[in-house]
GROMACS .gro file of C-alpha atoms in nm:
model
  336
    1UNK     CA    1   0.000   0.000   0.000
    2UNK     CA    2   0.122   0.347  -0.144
    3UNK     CA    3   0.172   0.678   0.152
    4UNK     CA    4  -0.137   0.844   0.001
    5UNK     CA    5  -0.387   0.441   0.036
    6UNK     CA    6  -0.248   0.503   0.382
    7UNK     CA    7  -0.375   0.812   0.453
    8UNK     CA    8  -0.663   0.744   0.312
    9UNK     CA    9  -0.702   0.459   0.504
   10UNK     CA   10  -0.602   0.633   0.850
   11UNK     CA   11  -0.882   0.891   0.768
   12UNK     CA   12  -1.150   0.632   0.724
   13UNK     CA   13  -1.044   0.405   1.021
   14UNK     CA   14  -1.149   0.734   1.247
   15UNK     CA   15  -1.345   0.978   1.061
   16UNK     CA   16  -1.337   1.342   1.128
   17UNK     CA   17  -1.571   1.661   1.036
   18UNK     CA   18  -1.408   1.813   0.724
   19UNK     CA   19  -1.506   2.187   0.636
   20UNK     CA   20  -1.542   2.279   0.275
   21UNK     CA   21  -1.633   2.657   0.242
   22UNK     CA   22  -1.592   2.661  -0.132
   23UNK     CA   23  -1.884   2.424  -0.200
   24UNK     CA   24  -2.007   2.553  -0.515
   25UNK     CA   25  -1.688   2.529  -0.681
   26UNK     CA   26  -1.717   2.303  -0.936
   27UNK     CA   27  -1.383   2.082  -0.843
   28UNK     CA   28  -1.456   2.075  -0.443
   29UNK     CA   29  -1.825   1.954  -0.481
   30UNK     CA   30  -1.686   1.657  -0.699
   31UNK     CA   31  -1.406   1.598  -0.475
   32UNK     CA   32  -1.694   1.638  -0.164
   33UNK     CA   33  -1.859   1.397  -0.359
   34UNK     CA   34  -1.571   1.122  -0.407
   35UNK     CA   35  -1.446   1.147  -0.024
   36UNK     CA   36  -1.798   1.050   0.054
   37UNK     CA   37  -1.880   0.798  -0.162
   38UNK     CA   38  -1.585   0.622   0.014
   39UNK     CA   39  -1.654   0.692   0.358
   40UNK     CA   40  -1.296   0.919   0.409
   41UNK     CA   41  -1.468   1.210   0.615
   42UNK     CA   42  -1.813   1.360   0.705
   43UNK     CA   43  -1.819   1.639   0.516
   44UNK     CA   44  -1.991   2.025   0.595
   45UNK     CA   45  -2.002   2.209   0.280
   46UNK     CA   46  -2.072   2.609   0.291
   47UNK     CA   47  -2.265   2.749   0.025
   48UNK     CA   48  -2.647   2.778  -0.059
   49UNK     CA   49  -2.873   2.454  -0.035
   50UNK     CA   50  -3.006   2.511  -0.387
   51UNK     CA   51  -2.713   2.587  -0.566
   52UNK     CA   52  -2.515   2.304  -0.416
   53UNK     CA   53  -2.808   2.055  -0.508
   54UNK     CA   54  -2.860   2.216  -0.852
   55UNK     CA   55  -2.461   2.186  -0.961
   56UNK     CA   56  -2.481   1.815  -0.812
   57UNK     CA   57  -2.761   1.677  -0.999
   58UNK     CA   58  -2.645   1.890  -1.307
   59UNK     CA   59  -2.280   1.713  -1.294
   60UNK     CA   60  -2.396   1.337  -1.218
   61UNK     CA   61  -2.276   1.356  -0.833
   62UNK     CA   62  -2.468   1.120  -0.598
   63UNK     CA   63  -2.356   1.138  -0.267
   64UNK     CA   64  -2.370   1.528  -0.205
   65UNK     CA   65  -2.689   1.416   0.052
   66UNK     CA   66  -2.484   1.268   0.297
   67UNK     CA   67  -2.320   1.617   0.390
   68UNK     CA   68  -2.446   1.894   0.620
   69UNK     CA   69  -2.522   2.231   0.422
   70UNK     CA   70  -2.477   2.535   0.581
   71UNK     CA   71  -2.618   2.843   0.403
   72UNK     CA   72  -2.412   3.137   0.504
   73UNK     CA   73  -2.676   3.383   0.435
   74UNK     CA   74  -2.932   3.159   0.655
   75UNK     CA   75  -2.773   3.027   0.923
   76UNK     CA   76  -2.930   3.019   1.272
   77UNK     CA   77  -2.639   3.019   1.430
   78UNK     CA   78  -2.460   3.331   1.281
   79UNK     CA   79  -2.594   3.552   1.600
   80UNK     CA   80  -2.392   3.342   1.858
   81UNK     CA   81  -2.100   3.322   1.569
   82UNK     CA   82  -2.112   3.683   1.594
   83UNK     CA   83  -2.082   3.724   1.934
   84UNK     CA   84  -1.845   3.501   1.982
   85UNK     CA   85  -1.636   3.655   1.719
   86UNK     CA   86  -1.643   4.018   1.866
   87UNK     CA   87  -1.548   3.815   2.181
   88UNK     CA   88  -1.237   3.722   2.060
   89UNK     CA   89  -1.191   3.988   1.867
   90UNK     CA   90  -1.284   4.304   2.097
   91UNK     CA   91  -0.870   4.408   2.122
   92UNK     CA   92  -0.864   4.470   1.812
   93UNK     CA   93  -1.176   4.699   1.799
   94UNK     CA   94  -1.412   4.441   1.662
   95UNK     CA   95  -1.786   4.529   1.662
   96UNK     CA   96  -2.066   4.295   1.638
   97UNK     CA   97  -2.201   4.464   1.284
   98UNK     CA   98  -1.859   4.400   1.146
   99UNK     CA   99  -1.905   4.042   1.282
  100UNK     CA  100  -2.210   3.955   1.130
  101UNK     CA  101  -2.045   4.044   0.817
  102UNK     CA  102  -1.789   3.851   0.878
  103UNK     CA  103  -1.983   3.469   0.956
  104UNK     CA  104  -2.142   3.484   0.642
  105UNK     CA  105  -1.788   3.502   0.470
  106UNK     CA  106  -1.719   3.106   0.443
  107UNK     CA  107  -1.390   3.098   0.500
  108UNK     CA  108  -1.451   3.286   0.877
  109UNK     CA  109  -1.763   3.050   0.905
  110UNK     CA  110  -1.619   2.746   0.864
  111UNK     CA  111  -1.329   2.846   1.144
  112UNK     CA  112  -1.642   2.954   1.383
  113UNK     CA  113  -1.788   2.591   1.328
  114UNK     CA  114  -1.406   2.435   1.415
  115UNK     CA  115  -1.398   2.703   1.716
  116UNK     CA  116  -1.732   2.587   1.828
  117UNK     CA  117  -1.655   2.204   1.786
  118UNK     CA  118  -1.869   2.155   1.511
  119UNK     CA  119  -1.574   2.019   1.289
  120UNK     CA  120  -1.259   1.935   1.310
  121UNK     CA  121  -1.078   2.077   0.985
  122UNK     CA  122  -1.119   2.306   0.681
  123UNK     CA  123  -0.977   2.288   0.364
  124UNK     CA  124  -0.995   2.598   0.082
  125UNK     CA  125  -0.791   2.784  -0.175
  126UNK     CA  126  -0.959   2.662  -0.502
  127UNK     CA  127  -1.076   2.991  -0.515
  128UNK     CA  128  -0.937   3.174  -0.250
  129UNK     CA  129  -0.529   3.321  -0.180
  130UNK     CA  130  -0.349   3.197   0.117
  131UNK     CA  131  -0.415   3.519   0.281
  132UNK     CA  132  -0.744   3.480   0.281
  133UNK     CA  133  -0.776   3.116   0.428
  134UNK     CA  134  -0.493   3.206   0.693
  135UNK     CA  135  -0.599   3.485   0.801
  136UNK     CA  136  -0.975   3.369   0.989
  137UNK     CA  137  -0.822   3.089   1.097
  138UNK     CA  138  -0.502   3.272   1.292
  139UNK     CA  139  -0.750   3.532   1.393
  140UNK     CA  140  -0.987   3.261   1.522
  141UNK     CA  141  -0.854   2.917   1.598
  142UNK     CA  142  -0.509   3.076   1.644
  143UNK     CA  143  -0.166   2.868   1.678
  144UNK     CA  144  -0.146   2.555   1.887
  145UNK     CA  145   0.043   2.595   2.195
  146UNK     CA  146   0.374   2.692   2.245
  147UNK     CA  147   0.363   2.774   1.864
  148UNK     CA  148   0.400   3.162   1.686
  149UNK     CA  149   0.453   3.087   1.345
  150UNK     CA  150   0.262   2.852   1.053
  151UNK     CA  151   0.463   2.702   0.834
  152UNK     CA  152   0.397   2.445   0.566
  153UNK     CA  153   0.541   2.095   0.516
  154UNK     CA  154   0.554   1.892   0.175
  155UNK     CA  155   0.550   1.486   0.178
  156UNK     CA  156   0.820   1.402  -0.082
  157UNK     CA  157   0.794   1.082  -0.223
  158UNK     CA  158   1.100   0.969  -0.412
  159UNK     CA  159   1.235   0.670  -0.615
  160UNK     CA  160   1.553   0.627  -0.322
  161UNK     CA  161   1.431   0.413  -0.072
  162UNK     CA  162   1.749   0.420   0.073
  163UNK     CA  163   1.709   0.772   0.175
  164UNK     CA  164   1.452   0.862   0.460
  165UNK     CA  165   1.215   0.653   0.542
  166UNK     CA  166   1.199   0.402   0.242
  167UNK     CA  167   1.217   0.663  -0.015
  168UNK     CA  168   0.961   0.904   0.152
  169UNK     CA  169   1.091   1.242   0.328
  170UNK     CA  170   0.897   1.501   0.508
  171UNK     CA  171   1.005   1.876   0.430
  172UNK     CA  172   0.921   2.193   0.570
  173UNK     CA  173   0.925   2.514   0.585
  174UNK     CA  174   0.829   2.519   0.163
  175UNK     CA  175   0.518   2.791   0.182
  176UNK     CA  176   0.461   3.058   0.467
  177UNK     CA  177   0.746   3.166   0.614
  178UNK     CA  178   1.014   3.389   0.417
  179UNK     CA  179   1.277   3.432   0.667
  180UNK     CA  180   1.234   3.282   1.015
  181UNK     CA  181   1.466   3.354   1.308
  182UNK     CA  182   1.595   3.079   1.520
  183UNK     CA  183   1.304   3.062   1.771
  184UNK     CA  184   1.025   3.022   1.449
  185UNK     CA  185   1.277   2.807   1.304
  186UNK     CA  186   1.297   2.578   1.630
  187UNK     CA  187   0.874   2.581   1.573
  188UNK     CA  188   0.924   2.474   1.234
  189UNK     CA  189   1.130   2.174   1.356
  190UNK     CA  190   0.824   2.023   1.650
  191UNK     CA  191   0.597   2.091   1.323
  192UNK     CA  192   0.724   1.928   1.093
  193UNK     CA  193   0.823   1.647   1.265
  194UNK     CA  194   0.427   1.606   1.451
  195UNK     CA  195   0.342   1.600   1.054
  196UNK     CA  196   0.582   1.334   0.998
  197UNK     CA  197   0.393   1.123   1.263
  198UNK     CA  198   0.061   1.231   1.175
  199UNK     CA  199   0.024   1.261   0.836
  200UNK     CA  200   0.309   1.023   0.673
  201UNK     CA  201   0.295   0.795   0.940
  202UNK     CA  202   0.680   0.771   1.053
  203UNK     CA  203   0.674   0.605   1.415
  204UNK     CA  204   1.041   0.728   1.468
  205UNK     CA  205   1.070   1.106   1.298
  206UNK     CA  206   1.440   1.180   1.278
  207UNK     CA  207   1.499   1.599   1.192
  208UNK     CA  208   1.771   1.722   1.050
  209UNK     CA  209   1.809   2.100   1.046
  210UNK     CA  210   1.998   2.212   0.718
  211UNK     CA  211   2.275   2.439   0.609
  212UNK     CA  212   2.557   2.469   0.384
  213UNK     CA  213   2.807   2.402   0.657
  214UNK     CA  214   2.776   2.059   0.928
  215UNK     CA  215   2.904   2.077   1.235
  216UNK     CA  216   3.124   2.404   1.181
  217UNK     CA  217   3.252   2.341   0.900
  218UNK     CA  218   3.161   2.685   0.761
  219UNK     CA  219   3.099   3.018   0.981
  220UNK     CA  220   2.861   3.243   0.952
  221UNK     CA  221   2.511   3.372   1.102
  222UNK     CA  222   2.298   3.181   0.868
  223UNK     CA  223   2.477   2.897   0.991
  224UNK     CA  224   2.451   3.054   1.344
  225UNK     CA  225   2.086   3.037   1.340
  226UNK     CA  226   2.085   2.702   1.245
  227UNK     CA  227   2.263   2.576   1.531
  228UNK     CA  228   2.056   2.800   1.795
  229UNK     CA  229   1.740   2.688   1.642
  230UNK     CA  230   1.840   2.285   1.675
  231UNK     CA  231   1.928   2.399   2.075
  232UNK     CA  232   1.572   2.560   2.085
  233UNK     CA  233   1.371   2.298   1.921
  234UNK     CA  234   1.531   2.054   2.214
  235UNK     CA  235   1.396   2.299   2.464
  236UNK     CA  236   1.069   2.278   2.350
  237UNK     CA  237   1.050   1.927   2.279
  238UNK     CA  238   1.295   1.719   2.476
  239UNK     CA  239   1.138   1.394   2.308
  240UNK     CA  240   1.215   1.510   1.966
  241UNK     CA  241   1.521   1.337   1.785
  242UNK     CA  242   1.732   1.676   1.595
  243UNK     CA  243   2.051   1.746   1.523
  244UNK     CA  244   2.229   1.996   1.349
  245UNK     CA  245   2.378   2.211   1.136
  246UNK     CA  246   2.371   1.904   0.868
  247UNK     CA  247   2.448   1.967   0.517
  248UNK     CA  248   2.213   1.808   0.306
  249UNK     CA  249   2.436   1.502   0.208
  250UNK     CA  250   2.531   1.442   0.564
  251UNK     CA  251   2.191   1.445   0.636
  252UNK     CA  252   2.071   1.179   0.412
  253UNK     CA  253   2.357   0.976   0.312
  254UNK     CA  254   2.502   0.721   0.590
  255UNK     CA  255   2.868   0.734   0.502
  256UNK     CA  256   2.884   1.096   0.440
  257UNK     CA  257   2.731   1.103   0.794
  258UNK     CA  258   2.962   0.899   0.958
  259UNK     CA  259   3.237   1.101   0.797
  260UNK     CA  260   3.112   1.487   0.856
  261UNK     CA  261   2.960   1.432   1.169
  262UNK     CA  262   3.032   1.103   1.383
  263UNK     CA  263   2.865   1.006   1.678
  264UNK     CA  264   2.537   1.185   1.506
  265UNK     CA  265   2.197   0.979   1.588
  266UNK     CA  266   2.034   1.130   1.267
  267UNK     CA  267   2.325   1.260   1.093
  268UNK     CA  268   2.271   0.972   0.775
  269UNK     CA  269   1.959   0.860   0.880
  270UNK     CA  270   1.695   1.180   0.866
  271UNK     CA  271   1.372   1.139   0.724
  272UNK     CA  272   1.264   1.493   0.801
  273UNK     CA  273   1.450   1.826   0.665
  274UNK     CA  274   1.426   2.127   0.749
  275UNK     CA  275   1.534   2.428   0.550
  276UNK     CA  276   1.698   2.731   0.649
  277UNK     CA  277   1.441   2.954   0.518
  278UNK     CA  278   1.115   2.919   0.299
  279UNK     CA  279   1.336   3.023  -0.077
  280UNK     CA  280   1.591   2.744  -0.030
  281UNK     CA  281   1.297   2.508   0.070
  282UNK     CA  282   1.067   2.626  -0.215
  283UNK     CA  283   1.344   2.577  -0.465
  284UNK     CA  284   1.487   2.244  -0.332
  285UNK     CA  285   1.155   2.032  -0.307
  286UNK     CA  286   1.065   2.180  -0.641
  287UNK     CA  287   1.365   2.044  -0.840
  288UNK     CA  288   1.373   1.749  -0.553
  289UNK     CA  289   1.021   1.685  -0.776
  290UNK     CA  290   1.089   1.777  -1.156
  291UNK     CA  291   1.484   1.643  -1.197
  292UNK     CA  292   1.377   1.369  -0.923
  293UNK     CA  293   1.045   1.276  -1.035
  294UNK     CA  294   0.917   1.241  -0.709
  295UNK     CA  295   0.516   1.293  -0.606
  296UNK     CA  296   0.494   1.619  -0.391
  297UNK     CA  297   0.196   1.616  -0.146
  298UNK     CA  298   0.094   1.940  -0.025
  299UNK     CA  299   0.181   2.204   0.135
  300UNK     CA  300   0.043   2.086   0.443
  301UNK     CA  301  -0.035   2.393   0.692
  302UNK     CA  302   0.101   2.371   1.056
  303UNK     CA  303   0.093   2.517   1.382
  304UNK     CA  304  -0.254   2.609   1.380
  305UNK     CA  305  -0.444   2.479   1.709
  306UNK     CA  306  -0.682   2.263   1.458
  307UNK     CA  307  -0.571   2.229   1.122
  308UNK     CA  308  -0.665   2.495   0.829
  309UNK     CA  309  -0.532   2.374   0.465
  310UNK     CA  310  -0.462   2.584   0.166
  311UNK     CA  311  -0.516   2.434  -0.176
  312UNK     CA  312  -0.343   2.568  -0.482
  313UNK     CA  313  -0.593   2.728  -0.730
  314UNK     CA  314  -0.515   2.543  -1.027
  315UNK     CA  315  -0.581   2.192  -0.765
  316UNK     CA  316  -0.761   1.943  -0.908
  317UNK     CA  317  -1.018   1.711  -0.784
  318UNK     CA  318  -0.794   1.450  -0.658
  319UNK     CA  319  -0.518   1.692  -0.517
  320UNK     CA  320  -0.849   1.818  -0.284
  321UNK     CA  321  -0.966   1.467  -0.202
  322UNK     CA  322  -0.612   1.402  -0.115
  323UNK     CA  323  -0.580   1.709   0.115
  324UNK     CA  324  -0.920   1.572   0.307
  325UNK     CA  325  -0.740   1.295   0.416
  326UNK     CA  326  -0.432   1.409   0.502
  327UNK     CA  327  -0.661   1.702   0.748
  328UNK     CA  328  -0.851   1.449   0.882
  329UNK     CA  329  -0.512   1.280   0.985
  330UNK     CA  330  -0.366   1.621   1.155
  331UNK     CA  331  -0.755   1.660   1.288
  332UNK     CA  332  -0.688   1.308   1.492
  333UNK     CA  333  -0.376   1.449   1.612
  334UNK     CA  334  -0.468   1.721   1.723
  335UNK     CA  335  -0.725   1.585   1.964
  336UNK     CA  336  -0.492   1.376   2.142
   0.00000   0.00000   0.00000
């Protein structure tokens, strides 16, 4: 069984409450319709009743009926959304017209129904920028604790079993965070990690933290921040296996390991990555992909309290029934 049957599998074993805010969107309502024909998630899908039904019966999908509908524009809970939201939003001069604005938006609905317990996850960005699904849920669900910063992690899935955990690596930061300092970067490192468990599955996540230099062979502050960050991300998780600085090679290859940095526990042996900042992870799992061939899943969004996931806008249908699963999986996690 391939890392994404997995997934899949994981997600239907314990099935979670999937938000879909962009329901009328012609490429979620027929992945909505796929995840539920096979049982992967309940699904709540945002948009009006009619519609929803129309654009189902008009593209041959059969299973729409087995999700909850929420009309934004009718919803008889948007009055205690409202207050709820001026609640935890009165610091930053919040009023409760503003807020009933705001709940009929789908994107801040579907984080009110996650804040309230109604669901577990949301999904969007088929139509909408990764501003705009970050920002209700940072404003709303907010970071998990003892987390600032969101970053995003990418399941690569190579042809080298020999290299991470039989050919699979888990990579982050690749998609929020331009330039983090050694304290977000430290964050980064518990994240990505909790994503290797959760979402790929690895029982035993080993992190290297990357840089052009291993174990001072190079000096500079880049490489600096490196090495502070690996000392942080110990502080905040004592459990977690890191070490570092780690050039890439001495990260992933056993005998250049052994040779750069001896006595290492992951030094040859990693199975998670993670970059120095969000351009040299953008470019590497990018060319880690086309000159590699490898399958990319994601980004996968992290360090939210309950997870929020941004699709690209050119996604397709299976890219979004893909990312159901893999929330559902952080959505398990995240309850424990």
């Amino acid at each position: 069984m391939d890392l994404v049957q997995q997934i899949i599998q994981r997600a239907k074993s314990n099935k979670q409450r999937i938000v879909l805010p962009e329901a009328t969107e012609e490429r979620t309502l027929r992945a909505a319709d796929k995840v539920l024909a096979d049982d992967v998630a309940d699904l709540i899908l945002i948009g009006n009743p009619d519609e929803i039904h129309k654009l189902a019966a008009e593209w041959g999908l059969t299973h729409i009926d087995k999700a909850t509908l929420i009309d934004p524009e009718n919803n008889p809970k948007s009055e205690e959304y409202a207050a709820l939201l001026t609640e935890l939003r009165k610091k930053k001069g919040m009023t409760i017209e503003k807020a009933r604005e705001l709940v009929k938006n789908p994107l801040y609905l579907g984080c009110m129904i996650i804040k309230t317990e109604g669901a577990d996850g949301q999904i969007s960005g088929a139509l909408s920028t990764t501003g705009d699904t970050l920002r209700p849920a940072l404003q709303i669900i907010k970071c998990a604790p003892g987390i600032t910063c969101v970053s995003g992690a990418m399941l690569l899935v190579t042809k080298q079993p020999q290299y991470g955990e039989n050919g699979i690596l888990v990579v982050g930061d690749v998609a929020v965070t331009p330039m983090p300092d050694a304290a977000q970067l430290s964050q980064i490192a518990v994240c990505t990690a909790q994503t290797a468990k959760s979402v790929a599955g690895f029982e035993d996540p080993r992190v290297a933290m990357l840089s052009f230099s291993t174990k001072g062979s190079a000096s500079h502050e880049v490489v600096d921040k490196v090495v502070e960050a690996t000392r942080l991300a110990r502080e905040l998780d004592p459990n977690l296996k890191v070490d570092g600085e780690l050039q890439a090679d001495a990260a992933l290859v056993p005998s250049v390991g052994a040779k750069k940095a001896p006595g290492s526990e992951i030094a040859g042996k990693a199975n998670v990555l993670v970059f120095p900042c969000l351009e040299v992870g953008n470019i590497a799992y990018k060319m880690v992909q086309r000159l590699g061939d490898a399958e990319a899943l994601g980004p996968i969004l992290q360090g939210i309290a309950r997870p929020v996931n941004d699709l690209s806008r050119g996604c397709s249908v299976d890219d979004i029934y893909k990312m159901v699963a893999i929330t559902a999986c952080q959505a398990m996690d995240a309850k424990k």
